[in-house]
Every structure is written in C-alpha cells, then in structure tokens.
Short mmCIF file of C-alpha atoms in Angstrom, two decimals:
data_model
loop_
_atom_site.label_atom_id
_atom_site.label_comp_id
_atom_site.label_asym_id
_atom_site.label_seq_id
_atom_site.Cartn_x
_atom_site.Cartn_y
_atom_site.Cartn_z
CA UNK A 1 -194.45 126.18 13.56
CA UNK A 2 -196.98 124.64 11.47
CA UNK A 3 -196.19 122.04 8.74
CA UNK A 4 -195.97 118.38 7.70
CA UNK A 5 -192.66 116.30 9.31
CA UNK A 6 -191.67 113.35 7.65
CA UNK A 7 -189.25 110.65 8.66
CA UNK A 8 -187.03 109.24 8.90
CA UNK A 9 -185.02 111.82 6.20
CA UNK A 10 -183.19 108.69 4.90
CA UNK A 11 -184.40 105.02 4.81
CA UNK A 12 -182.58 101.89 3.96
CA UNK A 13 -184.72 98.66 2.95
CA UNK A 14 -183.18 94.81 2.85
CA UNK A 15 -184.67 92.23 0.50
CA UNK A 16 -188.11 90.89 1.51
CA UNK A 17 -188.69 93.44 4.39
CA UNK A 18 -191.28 95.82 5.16
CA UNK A 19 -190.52 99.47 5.73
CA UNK A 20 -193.15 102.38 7.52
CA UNK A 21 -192.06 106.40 6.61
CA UNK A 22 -193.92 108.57 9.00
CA UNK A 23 -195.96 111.71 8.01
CA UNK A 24 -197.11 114.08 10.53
CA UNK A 25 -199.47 117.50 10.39
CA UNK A 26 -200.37 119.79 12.69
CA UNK A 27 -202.02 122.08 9.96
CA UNK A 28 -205.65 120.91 10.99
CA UNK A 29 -205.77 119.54 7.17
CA UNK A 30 -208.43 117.18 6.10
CA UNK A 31 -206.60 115.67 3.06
CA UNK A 32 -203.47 113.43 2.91
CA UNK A 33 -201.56 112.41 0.13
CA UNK A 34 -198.72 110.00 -0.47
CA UNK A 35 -196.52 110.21 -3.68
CA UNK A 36 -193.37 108.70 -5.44
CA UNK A 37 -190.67 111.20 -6.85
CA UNK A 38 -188.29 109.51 -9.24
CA UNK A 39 -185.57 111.18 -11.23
CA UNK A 40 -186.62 113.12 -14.22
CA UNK A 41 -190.55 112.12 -13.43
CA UNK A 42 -193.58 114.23 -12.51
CA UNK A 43 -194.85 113.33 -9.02
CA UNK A 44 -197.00 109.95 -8.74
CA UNK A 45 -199.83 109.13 -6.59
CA UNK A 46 -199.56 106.14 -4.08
CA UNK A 47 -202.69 106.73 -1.52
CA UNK A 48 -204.65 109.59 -0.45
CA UNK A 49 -207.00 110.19 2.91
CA UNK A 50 -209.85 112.78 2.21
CA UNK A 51 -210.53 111.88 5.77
CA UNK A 52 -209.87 110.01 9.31
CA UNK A 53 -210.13 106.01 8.76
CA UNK A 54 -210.72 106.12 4.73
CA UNK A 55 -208.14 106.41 1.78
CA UNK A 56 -208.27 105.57 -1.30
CA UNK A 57 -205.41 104.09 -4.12
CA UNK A 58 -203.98 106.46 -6.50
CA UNK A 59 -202.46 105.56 -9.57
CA UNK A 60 -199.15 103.33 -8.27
CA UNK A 61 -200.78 101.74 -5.01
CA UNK A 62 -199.18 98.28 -5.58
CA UNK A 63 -197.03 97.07 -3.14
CA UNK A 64 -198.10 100.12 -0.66
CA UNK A 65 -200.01 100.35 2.47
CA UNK A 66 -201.40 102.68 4.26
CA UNK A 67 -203.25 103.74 7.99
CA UNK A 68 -205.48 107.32 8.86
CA UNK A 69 -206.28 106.42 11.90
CA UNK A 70 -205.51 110.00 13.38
CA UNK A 71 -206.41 113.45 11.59
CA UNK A 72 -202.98 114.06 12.18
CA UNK A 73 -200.82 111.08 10.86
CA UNK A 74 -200.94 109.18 7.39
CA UNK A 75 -198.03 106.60 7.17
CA UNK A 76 -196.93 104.66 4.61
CA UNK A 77 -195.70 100.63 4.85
CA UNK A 78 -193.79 100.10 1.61
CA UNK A 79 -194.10 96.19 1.75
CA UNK A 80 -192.21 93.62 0.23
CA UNK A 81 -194.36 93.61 -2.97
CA UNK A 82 -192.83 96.37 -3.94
CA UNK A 83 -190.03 95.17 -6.21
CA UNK A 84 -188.54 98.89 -7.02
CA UNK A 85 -189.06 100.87 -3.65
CA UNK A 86 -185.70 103.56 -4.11
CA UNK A 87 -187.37 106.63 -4.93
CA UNK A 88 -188.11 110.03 -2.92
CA UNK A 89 -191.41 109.79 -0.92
CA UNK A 90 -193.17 113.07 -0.37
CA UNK A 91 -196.42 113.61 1.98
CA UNK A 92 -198.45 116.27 1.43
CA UNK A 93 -201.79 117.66 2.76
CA UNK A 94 -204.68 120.15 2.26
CA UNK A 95 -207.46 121.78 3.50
CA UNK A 96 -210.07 119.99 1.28
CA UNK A 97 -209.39 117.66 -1.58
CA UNK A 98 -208.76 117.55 -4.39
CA UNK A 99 -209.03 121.45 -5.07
CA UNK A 100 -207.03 123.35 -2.50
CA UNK A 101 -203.03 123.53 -2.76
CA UNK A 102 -200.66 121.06 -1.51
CA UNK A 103 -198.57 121.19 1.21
CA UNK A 104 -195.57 119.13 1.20
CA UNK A 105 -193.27 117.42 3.57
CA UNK A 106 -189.46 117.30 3.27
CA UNK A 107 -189.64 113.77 1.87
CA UNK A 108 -187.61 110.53 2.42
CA UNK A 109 -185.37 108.85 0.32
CA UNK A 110 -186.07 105.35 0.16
CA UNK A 111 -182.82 102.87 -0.90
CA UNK A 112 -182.36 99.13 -1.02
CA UNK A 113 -179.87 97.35 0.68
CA UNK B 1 -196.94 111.70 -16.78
CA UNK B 2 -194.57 110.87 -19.45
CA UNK B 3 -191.26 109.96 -18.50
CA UNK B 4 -188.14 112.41 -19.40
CA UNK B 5 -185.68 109.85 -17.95
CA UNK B 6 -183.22 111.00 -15.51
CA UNK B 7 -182.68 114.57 -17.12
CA UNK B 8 -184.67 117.33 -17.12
CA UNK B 9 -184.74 120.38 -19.36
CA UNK B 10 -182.32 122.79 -18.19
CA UNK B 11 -182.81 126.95 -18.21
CA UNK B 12 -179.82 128.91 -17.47
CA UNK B 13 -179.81 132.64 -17.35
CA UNK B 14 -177.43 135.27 -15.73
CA UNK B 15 -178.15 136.57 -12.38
CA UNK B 16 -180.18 139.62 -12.66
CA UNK B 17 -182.31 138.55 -15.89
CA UNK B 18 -185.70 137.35 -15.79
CA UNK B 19 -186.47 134.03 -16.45
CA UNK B 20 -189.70 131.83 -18.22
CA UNK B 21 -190.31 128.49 -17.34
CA UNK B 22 -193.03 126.80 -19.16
CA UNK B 23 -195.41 124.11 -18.91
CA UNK B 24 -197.90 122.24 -21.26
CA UNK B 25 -200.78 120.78 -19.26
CA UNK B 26 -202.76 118.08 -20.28
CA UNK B 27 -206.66 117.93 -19.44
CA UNK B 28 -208.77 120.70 -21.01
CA UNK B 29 -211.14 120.13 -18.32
CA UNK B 30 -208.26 121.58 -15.00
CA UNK B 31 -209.50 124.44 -13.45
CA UNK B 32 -206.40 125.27 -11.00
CA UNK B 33 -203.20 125.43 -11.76
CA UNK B 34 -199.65 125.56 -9.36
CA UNK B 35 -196.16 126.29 -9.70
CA UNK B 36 -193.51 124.68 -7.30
CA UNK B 37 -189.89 124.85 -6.66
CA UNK B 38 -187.57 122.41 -5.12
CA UNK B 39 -184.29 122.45 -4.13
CA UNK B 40 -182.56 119.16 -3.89
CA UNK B 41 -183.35 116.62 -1.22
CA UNK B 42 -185.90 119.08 -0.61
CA UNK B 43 -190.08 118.77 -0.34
CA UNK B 44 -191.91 120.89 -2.84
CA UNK B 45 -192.37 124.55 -2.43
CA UNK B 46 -195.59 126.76 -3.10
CA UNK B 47 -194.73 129.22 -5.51
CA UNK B 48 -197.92 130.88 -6.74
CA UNK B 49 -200.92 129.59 -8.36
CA UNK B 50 -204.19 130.34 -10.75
CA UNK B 51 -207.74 129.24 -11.13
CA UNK B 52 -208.90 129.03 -14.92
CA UNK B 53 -211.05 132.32 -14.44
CA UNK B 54 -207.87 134.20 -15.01
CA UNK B 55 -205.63 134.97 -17.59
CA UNK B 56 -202.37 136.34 -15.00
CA UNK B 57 -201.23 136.66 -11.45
CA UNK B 58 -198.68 138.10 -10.25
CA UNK B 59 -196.32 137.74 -6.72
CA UNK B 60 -193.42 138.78 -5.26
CA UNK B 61 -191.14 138.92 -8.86
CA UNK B 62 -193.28 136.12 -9.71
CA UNK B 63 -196.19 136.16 -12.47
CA UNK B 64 -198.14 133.02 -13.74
CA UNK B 65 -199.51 133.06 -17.21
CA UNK B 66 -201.83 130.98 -17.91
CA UNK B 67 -203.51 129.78 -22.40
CA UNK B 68 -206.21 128.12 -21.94
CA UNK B 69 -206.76 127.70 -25.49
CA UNK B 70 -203.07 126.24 -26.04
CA UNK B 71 -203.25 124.34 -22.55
CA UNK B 72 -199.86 126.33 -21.83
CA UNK B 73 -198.24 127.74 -18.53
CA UNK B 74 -195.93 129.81 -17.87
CA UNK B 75 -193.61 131.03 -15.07
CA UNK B 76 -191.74 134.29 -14.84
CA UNK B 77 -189.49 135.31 -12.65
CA UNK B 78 -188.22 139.05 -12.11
CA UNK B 79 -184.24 139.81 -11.52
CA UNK B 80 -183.34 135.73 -11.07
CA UNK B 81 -180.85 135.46 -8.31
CA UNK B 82 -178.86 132.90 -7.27
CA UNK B 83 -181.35 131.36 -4.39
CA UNK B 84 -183.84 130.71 -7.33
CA UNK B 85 -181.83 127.83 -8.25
CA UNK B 86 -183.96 125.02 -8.39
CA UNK B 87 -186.32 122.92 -10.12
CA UNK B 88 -189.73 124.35 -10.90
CA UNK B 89 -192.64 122.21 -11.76
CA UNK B 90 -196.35 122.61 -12.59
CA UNK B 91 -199.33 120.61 -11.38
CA UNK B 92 -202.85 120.81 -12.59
CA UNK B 93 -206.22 119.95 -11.49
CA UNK B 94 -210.16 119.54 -12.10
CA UNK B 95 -213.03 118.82 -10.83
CA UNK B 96 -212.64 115.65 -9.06
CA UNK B 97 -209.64 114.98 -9.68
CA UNK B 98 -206.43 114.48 -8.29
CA UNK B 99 -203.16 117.14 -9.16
CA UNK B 100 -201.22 115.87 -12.02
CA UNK B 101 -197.83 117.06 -12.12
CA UNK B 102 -195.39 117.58 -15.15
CA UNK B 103 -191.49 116.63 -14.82
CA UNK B 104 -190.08 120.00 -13.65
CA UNK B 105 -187.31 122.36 -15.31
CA UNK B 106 -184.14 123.17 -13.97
CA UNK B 107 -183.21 126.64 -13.46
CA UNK B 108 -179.23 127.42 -13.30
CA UNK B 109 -178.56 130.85 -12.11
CA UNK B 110 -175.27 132.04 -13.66
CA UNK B 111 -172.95 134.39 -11.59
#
C-alpha cells in the first residue's frame, strides 16, 4: 500500500532531551511537510522539503530540526529549545509544492515527562 | 490562524440529515481550496477539494461550495451517518504559498 508512516504513534520527552519522529513515503512525492496540531488550532507549519537535501522553515521552526537526505524520509528532531513540545505532529507530502493536495501521516503525539 | 482554544464549534444533526460545515478563508489571493476530516488520534483525511475557477463540486454525498466574493466555504454532506463523525477542517492556498488551515468543526452524528 502506498502512504506516509509515521512513528513512533506515541512519544514521551524528559527535560533537556532531544527527540527524532520518523516520517516515511513511498508515494514517489517531491514535497514534505512537517506541522504542529494543538487542541482547538488550525494546523501549523514547522519545516517543509520541496526537494532531496533542501527545506525550508515555516512559520513555528524554533526549537525544530530537520534532515531530507532521502526522497523518501523527512524526520523531525524536536530539540531541547523547544520549551512546549506536547502537541500532535503530522507529516504530510505532495506531488509538487505548494499547489497539489496533502497527504498526511497518522501523526504522533508528542508528551513531556 | 487564530486560536479557538481547546473547543471547537460543534454541529450535531440526526443520522440521515444532511449536514453544512462552513469555513471563512482568509487571503483573497488562494486559488485552491480542501476539505479534511479527522477522526481522533487520527492523520487528516482528503475529503474533496476546488480550484477558484469553480463555483461547486460535488463527490460521493459530498459537495464543496465555494464565495469567492465573501471568501466563504462550505461543506455538505448527503444522508450524515454515524462514520461521518469527525472533525472537518478547511485549508487554503495561493500562488506560492503554503496551505493555511482553519481550526476545524466538529460533527456529532445523533442516533
């Protein structure tokens, strides 16, 4: 089946330490996106990848990282800068960028310890 | 987008009516419009969506309405049932630029 796989489902983060959700595609998609979900909140943009070894910051990059070293993978480091990291992290991807539709992952829920 | 805190407006119809969920977008200037559902815990789910050029389109007991002169959206769906349970959200976009997305609804199917 084609799609994007995220993981881990659930994530747990302790004080001061750096955590890496995975985002996989096999949908031959040039495009990459990271964003934040919180309660009640449209969808934010962390990072995006228009293509293999570039990305550029969306609108809440701070205290994120990110890697696109493979057409296929886009993951995300949510460092230690990041004071409020508990949210819902979705991937998504598309054919081009930034006018085709999204495809979404199942997300991870990020929590602190 | 603007923050709605932790709740979100709530639709509930009976099983078997149709439902509207709407939307105000933002930026004169988007060209392409989506509709989404998600369940809880769950990633975002293509619904249906619209390029500016049009003024409807319709799916499977879906249809997307879309005033450009109002910057409104709307989403209708046919005979609601009880999978259809979810919360729907729009997301717009333009020329280079990246989708913004609104808050989302919640729509309660009643038995």
């Amino acid at each position: 089946d084609g799609g994007i796989t995220q993981s881990p489902k659930y994530l747990f983060r302790k004080e001061g330490q750096n955590v890496t959700l995975s985002c996989e595609q096999n949908l031959n998609h040039d495009a990459m996106y990271w964003y934040r979900q919180d309660p009640g909140q449209g969808l934010r943009l962390i990072y995006y990848s228009q293509i293999v070894n570039d990305f550029q910051k969306g609108d809440i990059a701070e205290g994120y990282s990110v890697s696109r070293e493979k057409k296929e993978s886009f993951p995300l480091t949510v460092t230690s800068a990041q004071k409020n990291p508990t949210a819902f992290y979705l991937c998504a991807s598309s054919m081009d960028s930034p006018s085709e539709k999204l495809f979404f992952g199942s997300g991870t829920q990020l929590s602190v310890l | 987008g603007e923050s709605v805190g932790l709740h979100l407006p709530t639709l509930s119809v009976q099983e078997g009516d149709n439902s509207i969920i709407n939307c105000a977008y933002s930026n004169s200037a988007s060209d392409y419009f989506i509709w989404y559902k998600q369940e809880s815990g769950k990633g975002p789910q293509f619904i249906i969506d619209i390029r500016s050029n049009m003024d409807k389109r319709q799916g499977q007991r879906v249809t997307v309405l879309l005033n450009k002169t109002v910057k409104h959206l709307s989403l209708q769906i046919a005979a609601t049932q009880p999978g259809d349970s979810a919360v729907y959200f729009c997301a717009e976009n333009g020329p280079r630029q990246n989708f913004v997305f609104g808050p989302g609804t919640r729509l309660s199917v009643l038995p």
